Short mmCIF file of C-alpha atoms in Angstrom, two decimals:
data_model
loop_
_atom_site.label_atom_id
_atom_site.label_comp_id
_atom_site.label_asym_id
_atom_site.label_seq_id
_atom_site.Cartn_x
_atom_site.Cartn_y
_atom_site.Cartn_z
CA UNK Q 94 0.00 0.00 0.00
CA UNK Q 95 1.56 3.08 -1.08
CA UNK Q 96 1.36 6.48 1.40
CA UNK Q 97 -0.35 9.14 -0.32
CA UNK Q 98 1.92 11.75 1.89
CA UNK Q 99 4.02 10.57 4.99
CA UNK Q 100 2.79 13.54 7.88
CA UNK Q 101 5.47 14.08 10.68
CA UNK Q 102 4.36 15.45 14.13
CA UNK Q 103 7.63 16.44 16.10
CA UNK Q 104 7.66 14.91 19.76
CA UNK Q 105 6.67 18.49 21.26
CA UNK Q 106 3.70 18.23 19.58
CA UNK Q 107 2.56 15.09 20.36
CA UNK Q 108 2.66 15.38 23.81
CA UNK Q 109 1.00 18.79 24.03
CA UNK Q 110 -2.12 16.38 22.11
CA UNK Q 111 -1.71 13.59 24.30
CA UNK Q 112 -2.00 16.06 27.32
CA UNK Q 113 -5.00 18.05 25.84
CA UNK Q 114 -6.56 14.92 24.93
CA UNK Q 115 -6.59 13.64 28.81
CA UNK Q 116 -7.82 17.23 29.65
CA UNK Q 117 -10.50 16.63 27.53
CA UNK Q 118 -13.91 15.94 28.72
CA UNK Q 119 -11.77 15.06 32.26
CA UNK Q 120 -12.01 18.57 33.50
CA UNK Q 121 -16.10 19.20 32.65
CA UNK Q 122 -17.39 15.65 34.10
CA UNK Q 123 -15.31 14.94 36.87
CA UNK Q 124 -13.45 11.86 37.59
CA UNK Q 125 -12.79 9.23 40.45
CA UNK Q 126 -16.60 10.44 41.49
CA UNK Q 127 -17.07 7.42 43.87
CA UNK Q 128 -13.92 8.47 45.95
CA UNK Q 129 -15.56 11.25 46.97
CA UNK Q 130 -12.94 13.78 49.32
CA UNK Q 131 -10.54 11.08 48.39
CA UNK Q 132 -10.69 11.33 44.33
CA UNK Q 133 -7.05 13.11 43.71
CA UNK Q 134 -6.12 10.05 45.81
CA UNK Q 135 -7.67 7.76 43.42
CA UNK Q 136 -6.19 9.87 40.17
CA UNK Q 137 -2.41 9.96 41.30
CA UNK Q 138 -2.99 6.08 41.97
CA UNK Q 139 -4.62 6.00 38.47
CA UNK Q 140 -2.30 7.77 36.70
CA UNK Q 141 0.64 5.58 38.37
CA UNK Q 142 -1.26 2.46 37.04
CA UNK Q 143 -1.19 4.07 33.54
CA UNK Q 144 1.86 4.40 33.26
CA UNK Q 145 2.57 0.74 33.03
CA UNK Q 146 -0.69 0.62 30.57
CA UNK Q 147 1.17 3.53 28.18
CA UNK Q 148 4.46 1.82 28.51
CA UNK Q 149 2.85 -1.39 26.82
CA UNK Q 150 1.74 1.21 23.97
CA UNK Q 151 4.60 2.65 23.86
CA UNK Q 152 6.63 -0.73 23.13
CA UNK Q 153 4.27 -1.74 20.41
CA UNK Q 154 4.82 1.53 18.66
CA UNK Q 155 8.13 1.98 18.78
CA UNK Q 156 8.89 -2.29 18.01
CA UNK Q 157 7.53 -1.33 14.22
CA UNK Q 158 8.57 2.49 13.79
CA UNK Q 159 6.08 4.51 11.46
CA UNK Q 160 3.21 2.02 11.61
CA UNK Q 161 0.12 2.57 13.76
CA UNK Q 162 -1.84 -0.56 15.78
CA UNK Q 163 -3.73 -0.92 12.91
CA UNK Q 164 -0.79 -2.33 10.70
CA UNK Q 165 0.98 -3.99 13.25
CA UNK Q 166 -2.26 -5.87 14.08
CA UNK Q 167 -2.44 -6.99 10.49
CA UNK Q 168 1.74 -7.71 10.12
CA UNK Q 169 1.05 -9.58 13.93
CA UNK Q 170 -2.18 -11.29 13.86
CA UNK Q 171 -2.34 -11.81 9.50
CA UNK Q 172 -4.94 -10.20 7.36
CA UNK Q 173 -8.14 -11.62 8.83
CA UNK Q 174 -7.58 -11.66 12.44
CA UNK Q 175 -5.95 -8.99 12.47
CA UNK Q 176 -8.65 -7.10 10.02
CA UNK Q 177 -11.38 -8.13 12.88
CA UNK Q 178 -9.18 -6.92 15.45
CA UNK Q 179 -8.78 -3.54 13.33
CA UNK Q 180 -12.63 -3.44 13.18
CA UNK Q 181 -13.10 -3.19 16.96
CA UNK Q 182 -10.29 -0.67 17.32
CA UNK Q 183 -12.01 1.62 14.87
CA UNK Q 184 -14.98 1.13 16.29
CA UNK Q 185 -13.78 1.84 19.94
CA UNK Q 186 -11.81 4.98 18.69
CA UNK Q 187 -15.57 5.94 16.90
CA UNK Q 188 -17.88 4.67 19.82
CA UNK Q 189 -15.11 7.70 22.30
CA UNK Q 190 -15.63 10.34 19.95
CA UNK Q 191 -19.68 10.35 19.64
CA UNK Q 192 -19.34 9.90 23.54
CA UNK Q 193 -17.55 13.29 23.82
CA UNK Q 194 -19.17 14.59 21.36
CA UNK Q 195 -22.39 13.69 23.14
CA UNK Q 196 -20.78 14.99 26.62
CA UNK Q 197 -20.30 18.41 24.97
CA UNK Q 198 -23.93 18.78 23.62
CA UNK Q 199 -25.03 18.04 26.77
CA UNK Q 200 -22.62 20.33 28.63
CA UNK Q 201 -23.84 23.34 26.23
CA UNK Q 202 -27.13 22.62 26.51
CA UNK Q 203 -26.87 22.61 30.03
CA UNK Q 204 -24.97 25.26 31.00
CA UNK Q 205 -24.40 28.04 28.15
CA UNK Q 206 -27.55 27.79 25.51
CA UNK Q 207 -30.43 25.54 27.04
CA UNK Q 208 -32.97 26.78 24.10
CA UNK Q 209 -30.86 25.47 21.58
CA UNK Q 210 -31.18 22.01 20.30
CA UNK Q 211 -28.05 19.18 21.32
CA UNK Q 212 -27.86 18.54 17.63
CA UNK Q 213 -26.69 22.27 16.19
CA UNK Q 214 -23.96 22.27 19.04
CA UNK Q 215 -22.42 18.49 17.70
CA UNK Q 216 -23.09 19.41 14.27
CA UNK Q 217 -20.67 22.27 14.23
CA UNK Q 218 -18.11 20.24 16.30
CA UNK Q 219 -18.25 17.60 14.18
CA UNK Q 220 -17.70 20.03 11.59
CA UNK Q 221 -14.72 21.28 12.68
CA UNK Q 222 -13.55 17.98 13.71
CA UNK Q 223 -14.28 17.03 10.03
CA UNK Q 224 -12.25 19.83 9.00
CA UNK Q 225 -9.12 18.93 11.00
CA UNK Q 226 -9.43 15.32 10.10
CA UNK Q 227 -8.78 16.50 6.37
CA UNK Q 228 -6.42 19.01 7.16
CA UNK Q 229 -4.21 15.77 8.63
CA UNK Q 230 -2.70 15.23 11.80
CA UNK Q 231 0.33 18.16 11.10
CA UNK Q 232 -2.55 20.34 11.40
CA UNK Q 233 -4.19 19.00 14.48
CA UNK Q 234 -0.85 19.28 16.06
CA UNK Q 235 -0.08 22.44 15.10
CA UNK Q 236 -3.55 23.64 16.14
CA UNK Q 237 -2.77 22.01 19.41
CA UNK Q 238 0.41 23.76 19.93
CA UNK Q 239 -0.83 26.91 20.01
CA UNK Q 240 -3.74 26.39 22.25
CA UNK Q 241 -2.37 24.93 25.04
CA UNK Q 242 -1.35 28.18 25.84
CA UNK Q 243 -4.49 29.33 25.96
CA UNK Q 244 -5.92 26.48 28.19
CA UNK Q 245 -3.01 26.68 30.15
CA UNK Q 246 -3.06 30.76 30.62
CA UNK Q 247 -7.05 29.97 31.56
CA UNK Q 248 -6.76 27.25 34.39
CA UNK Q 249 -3.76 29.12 36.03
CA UNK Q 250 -5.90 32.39 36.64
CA UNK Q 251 -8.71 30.25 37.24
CA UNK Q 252 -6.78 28.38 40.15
CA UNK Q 253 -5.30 31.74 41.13
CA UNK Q 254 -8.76 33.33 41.24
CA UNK Q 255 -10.27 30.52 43.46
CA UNK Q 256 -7.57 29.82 45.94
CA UNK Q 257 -9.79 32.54 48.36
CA UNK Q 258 -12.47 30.09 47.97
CA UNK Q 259 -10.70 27.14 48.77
CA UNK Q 260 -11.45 25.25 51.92
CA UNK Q 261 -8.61 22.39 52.87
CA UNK Q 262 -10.75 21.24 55.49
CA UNK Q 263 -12.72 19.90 52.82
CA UNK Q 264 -10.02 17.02 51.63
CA UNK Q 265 -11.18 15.81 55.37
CA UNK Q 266 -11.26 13.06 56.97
CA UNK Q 267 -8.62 11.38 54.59
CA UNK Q 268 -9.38 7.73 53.54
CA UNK Q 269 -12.45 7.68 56.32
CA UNK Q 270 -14.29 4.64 53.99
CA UNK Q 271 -11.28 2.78 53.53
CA UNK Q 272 -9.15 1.91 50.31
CA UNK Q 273 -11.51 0.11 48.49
CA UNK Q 274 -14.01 3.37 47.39
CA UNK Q 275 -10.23 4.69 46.48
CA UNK Q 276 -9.56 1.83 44.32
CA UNK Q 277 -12.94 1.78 42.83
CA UNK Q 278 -12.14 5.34 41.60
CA UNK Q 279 -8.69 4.33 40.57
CA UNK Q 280 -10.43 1.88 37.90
CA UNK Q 281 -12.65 4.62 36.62
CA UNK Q 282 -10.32 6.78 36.60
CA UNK Q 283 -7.65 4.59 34.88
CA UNK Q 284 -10.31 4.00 32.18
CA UNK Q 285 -11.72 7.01 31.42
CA UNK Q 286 -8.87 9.54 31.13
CA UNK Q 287 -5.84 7.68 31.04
CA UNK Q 288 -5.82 4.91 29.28
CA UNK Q 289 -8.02 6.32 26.42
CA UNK Q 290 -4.67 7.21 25.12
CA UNK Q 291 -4.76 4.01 23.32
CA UNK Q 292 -6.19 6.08 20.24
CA UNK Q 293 -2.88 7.53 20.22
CA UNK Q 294 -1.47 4.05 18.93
CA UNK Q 295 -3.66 4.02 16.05
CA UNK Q 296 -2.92 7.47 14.79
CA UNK Q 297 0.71 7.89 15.58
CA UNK Q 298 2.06 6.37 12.94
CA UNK Q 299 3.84 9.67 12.32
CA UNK Q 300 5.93 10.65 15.78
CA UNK Q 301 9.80 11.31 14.22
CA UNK Q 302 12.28 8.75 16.21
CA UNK Q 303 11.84 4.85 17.46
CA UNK Q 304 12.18 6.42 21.57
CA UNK Q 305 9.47 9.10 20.82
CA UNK Q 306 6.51 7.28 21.52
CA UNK Q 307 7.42 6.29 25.12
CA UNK Q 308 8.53 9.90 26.08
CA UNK Q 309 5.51 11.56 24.35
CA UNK Q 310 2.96 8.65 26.03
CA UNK Q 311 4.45 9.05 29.39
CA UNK Q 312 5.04 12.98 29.74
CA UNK Q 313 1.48 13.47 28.24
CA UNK Q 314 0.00 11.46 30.71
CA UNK Q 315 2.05 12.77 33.36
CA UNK Q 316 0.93 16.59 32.41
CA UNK Q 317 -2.41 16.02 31.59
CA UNK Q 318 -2.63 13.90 35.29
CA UNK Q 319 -1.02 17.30 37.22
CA UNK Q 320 -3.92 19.32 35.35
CA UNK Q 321 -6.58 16.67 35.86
CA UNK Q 322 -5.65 16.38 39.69
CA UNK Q 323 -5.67 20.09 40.03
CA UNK Q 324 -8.91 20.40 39.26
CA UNK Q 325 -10.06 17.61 41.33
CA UNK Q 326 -8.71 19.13 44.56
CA UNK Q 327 -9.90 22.65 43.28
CA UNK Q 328 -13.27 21.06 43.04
CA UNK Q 329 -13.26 19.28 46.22
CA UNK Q 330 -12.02 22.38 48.17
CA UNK Q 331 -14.20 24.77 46.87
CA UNK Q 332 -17.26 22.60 46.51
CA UNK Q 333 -16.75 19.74 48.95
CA UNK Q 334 -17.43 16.20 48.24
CA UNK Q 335 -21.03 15.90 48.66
CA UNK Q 336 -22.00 18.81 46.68
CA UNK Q 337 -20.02 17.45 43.84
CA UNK Q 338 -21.78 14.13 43.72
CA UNK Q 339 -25.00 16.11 43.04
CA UNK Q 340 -23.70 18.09 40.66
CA UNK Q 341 -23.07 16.63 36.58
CA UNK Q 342 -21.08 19.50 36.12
CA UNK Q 343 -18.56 20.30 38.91
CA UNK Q 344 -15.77 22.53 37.57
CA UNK Q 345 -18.64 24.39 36.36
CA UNK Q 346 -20.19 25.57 39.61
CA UNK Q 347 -16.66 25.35 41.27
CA UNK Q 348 -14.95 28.27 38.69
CA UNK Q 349 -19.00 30.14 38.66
CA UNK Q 350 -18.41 30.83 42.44
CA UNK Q 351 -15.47 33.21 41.70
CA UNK Q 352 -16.68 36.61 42.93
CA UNK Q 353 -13.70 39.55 42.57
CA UNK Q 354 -14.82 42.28 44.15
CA UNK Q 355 -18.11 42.05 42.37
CA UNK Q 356 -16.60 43.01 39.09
CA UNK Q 357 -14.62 39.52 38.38
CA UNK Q 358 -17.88 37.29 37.91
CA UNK Q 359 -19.13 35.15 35.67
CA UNK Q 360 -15.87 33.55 34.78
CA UNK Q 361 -17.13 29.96 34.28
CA UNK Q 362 -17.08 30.80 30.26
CA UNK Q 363 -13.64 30.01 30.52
CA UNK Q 364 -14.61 26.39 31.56
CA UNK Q 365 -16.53 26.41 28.43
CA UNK Q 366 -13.71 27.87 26.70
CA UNK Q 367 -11.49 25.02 27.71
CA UNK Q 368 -13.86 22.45 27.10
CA UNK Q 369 -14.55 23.61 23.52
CA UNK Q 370 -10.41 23.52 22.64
CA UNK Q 371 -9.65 20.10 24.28
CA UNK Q 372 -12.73 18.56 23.47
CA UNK Q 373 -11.92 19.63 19.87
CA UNK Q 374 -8.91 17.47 20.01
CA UNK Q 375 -10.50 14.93 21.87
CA UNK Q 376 -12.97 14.10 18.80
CA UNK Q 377 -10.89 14.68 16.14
CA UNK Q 378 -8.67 12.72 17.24
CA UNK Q 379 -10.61 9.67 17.86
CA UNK Q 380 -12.19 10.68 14.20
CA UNK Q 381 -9.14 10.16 12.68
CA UNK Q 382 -7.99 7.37 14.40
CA UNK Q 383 -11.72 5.82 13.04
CA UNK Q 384 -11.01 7.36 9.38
CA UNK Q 385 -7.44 5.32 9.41
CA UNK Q 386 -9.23 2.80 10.67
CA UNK Q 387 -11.72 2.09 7.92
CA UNK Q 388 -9.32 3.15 5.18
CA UNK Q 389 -7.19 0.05 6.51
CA UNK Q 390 -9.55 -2.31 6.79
CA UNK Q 391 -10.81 -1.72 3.52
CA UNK Q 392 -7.30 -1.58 2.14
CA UNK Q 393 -7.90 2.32 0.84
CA UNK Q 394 -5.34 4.57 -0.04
CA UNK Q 395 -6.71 7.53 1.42
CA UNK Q 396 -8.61 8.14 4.90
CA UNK Q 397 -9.70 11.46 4.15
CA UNK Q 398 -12.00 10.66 1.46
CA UNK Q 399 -14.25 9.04 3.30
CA UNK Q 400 -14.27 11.10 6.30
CA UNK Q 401 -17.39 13.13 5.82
CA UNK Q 402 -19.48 10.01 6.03
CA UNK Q 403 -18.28 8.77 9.20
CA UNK Q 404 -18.01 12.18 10.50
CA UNK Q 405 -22.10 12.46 10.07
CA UNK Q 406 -22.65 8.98 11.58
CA UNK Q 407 -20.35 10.15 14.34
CA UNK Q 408 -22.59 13.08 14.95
CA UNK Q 409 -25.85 10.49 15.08
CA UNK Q 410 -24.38 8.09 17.24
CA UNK Q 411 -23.82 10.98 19.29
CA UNK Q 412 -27.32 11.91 19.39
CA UNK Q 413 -28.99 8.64 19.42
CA UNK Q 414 -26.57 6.88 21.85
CA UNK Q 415 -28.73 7.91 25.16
CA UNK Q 416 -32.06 9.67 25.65
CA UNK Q 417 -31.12 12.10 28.19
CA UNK Q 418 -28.09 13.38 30.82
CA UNK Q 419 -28.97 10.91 33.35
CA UNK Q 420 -28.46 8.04 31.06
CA UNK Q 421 -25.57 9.73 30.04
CA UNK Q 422 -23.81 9.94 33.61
CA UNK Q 423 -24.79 6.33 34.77
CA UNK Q 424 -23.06 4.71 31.55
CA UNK Q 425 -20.53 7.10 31.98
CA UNK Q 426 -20.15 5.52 35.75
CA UNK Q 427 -21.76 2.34 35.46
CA UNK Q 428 -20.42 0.73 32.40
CA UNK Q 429 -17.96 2.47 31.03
CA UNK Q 430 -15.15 0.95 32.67
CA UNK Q 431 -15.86 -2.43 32.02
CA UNK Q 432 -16.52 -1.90 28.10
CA UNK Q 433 -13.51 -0.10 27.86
CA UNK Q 434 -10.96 -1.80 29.54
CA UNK Q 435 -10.58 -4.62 27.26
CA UNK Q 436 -9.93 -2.35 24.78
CA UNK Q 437 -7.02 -0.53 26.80
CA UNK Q 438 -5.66 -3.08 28.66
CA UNK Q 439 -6.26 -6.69 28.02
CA UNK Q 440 -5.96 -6.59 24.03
CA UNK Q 441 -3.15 -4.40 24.05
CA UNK Q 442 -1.35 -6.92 26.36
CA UNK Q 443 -2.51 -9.62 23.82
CA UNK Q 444 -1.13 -7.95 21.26
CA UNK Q 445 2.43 -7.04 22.69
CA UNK Q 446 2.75 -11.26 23.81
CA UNK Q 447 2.29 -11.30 19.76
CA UNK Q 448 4.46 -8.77 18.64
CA UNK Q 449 7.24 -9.79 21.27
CA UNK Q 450 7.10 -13.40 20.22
CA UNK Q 451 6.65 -12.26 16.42
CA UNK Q 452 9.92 -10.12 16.10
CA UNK Q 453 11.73 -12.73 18.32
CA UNK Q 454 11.15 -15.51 15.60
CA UNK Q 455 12.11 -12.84 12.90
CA UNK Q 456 15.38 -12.41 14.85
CA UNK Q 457 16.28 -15.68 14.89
CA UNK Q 458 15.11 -16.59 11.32
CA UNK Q 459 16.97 -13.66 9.55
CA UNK Q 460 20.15 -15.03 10.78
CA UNK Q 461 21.32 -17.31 8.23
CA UNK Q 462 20.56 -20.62 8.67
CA UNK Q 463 23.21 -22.80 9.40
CA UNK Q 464 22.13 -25.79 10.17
CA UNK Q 465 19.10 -28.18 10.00
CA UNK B 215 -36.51 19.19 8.27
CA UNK B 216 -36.74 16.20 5.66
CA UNK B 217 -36.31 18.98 3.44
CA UNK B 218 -33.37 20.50 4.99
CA UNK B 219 -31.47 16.88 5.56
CA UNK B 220 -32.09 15.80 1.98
CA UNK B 221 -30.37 19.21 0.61
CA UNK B 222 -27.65 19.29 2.83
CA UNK B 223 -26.72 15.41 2.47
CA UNK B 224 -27.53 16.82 -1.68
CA UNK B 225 -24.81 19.28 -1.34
CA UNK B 226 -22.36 16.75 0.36
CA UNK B 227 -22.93 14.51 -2.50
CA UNK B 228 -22.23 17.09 -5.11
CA UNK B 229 -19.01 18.38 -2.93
CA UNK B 230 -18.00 14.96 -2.64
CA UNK B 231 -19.52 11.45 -3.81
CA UNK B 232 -20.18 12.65 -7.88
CA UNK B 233 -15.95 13.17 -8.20
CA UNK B 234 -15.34 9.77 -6.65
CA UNK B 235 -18.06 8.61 -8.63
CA UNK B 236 -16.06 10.08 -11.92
CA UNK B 237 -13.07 8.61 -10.62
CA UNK B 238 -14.66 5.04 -9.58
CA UNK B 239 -12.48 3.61 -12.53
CA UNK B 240 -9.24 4.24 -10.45
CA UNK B 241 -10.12 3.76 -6.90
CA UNK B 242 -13.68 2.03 -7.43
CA UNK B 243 -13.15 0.29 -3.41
CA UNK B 244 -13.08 4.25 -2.10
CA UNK B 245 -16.27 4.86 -3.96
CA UNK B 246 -17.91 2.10 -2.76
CA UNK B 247 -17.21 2.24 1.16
CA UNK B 248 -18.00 6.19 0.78
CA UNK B 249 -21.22 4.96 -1.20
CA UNK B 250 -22.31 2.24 1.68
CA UNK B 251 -21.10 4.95 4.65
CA UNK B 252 -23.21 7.90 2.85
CA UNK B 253 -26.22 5.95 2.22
CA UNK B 254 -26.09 4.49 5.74
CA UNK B 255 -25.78 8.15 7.42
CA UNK B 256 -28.23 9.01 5.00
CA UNK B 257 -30.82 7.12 6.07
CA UNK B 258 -30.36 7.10 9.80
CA UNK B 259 -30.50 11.25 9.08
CA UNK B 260 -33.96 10.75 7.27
CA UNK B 261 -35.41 8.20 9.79
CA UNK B 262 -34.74 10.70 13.30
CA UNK B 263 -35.92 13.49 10.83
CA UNK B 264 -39.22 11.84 10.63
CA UNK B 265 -38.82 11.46 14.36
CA UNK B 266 -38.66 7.62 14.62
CA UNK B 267 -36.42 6.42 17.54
CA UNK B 268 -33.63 4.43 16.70
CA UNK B 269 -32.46 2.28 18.95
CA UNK B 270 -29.09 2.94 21.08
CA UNK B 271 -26.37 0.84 20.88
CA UNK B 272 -25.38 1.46 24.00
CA UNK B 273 -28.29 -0.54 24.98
CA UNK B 274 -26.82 -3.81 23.44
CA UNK B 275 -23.13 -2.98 25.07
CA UNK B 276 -25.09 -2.98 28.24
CA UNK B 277 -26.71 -6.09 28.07
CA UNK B 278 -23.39 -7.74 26.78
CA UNK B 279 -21.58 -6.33 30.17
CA UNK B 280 -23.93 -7.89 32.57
CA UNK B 281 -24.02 -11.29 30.84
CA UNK B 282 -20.31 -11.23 31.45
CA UNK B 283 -19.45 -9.65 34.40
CA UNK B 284 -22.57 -10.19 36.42
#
């Protein structure tokens, strides 16, 4: 199969996507709910147990330099194996991006234009996801270069801002339910944040040197974790626990509390702000990694092509996929982790055993043969 | 709003599917996924314009997670 044009991302790049893409819908829902004071507990523990996870991705990238999962599944597993494997991934990588697309409708509709239908709000997203998918992933990273400056700039004045607000008392009585709430979060947290970076393996075909992936994986998660773990505490201090688990939305109500002298107000458009960049990324990412997916499977030469399709059923999915925000948060909570984590963990692990035993053999069978 | 979906999935076409249908000589497999994908959308786009419900995946996922796990 010939490349129509071979894209480069340089290394700084990458990891400024990798950690937008865990800021993603992270900061808006919340994460490691079920922790309650204890959640930035169950995150550091989280992103400590995805680090391990990344490494794995990190080794299967970098054993077949300038190939994504999707072509080391096929050289691995053969062409129809590894073609049904290649259909999940795509699928997984298309299943995430209609879920955050879905998770910003619902976020605009709930907190910046509640007269306006879900689907104008995803169809513009998707749009502009669209757009970036054909632009390529140079532009995306580009894009994301820039930005992070932005999101950066917004959550340091927002933390400044609310430190007045902040209670410590609030983090209170540490681990008073025991570890195992704190490992339940861990779980949810390891699936829904961190090791969603598994859609980086299917799209980073294009990171520069063989050691790139594992720096870009690991500092990505690493920043993206401080950020995400930030804004848990900030939550839990301003908020406190209980509040939060009645709110769908905490970050939201935590940053709308900010009250400068009466003239600094209203400042939770910045949380929309930040939630319209990174999830940005989020889903065009994951569309791309679903483009490159069906291009693959179907042995086509070029993803973009059929990107517009996929990009509209993305957009349905999105609006089909629940009937309402409750729905919405209980799969989110309920089910999520367990459909997921095969995905992120167990295959992956599958397919390293493969790839480890496969480039063994080809060691020892390209030396010449001697005897026998 | 039938209206509306069937022009703007008419402009997509134009924009997009009639030059890889002019093309299908050369890469006739592209045409034909972007035919099956666009037809697909299309009509999941006609049927929730007309208001029918389709069902959720996320239904079926479900039900395959508590056979297994539960």
């Amino acid at each position: 199969m010939v490349e129509v044009s071979k894209e480069t991302i340089n290394d700084k790049q990458a990891l400024i996507m990798v950690t937008i893409f865990i800021m993603g819908s992270t900061l808006i829902m919340g994460v490691g709910g079920v922790a309650k004071q204890d959640m930035w507990l169950a995150i550091i523990a989280a992103i400590a147990s995805a680090i391990p996870v990344v490494l794995m991705y990190a080794r299967i990238l970098s054993t077949y330099p300038g190939k994504d999962l999707y072509d080391i599944l096929q050289i691995v597993f053969g062409k129809v194996v590894g073609k049904i494997v290649c259909i999940l991934y795509a699928w997984f990588a298309f299943h995430l991006g209609a879920l955050v697309l879905r998770n910003y409708g619902e976020f605009i509709k709930t907190a910046a234009l509640p007269e306006t239908p879900m689907l104008v709000s995803m169809l513009f997203l998707g749009g502009l996801a669209l757009w970036a998918v054909k632009a390529g992933i140079e532009v995306i990273g580009r894009w994301s270069e820039f930005f992070i400056f932005i999101l950066i700039g917004f959550i340091l004045i927002i933390g400044f801002l609310s430190i007045p607000l902040m209670k410590p008392q609030n983090l209170l009585p540490v681990l008073y339910e025991g570890v195992v709430p704190v490992l339940h979060g861990t779980l949810a947290a390891l699936s829904f944040p961190f090791a969603e970076t598994v859609v980086f393996t299917l799209v980073f075909s294009s990171l520069q040197t063989r050691e790139s992936p594992n720096k870009v994986l690991v500092y990505g998660i690493l920043l993206g974790g401080l950020i995400v773990v930030y804004a848990a505490l900030r939550n839990v201090m301003v908020l406190g626990a209980n509040y939060i688990s009645m709110l769908y939305f905490p970050s939201y109500h935590a940053v709308s509390r900010i009250n400068v002298g009466n003239f600094l107000q209203r400042l939770e458009i910045s949380v929309v702000v930040v939630f319209t960049i990174a999830g940005f990324v989020k889903i065009s990412v994951c569309l791309l990694a679903a483009c490159t997916g069906i291009a693959k499977v179907f042995s086509l030469e070029n993803h973009r092509q059929i990107a517009t399709p996929i990009a509209l059923l993305m957009v349905t999915l999105a609006y089909i996929v629940y009937k309402n925000i409750m729905e919405m948060m209980e799969w989110a909570f309920k089910y999520w982790s367990s459909y997921a984590l095969p995905f992120q963990v167990f295959l992956p692990a599958i397919i390293l055993l493969a790839v480890e035993i496969k480039s063994r053999r080809q060691k020892t069978s390209g030396k010449p043969p001697a005897k026998q | 709003m039938i209206l509306l979906t069937i022009a703007a999935f008419m402009i997509i076409a134009i924009l997009e599917l009639v030059p890889l249908y002019k093309e299908r000589g050369k890469e006739k497999r592209t045409y034909l996924v972007y035919l099956t994908l666009f037809l697909f959308s299309f009509g999941l786009a006609v049927l929730l314009s007309l208001g029918i419900r389709i069902p959720s995946p996320a239904k079926a996922i479900e039900v395959f997670i508590d056979a297994i796990v539960k």
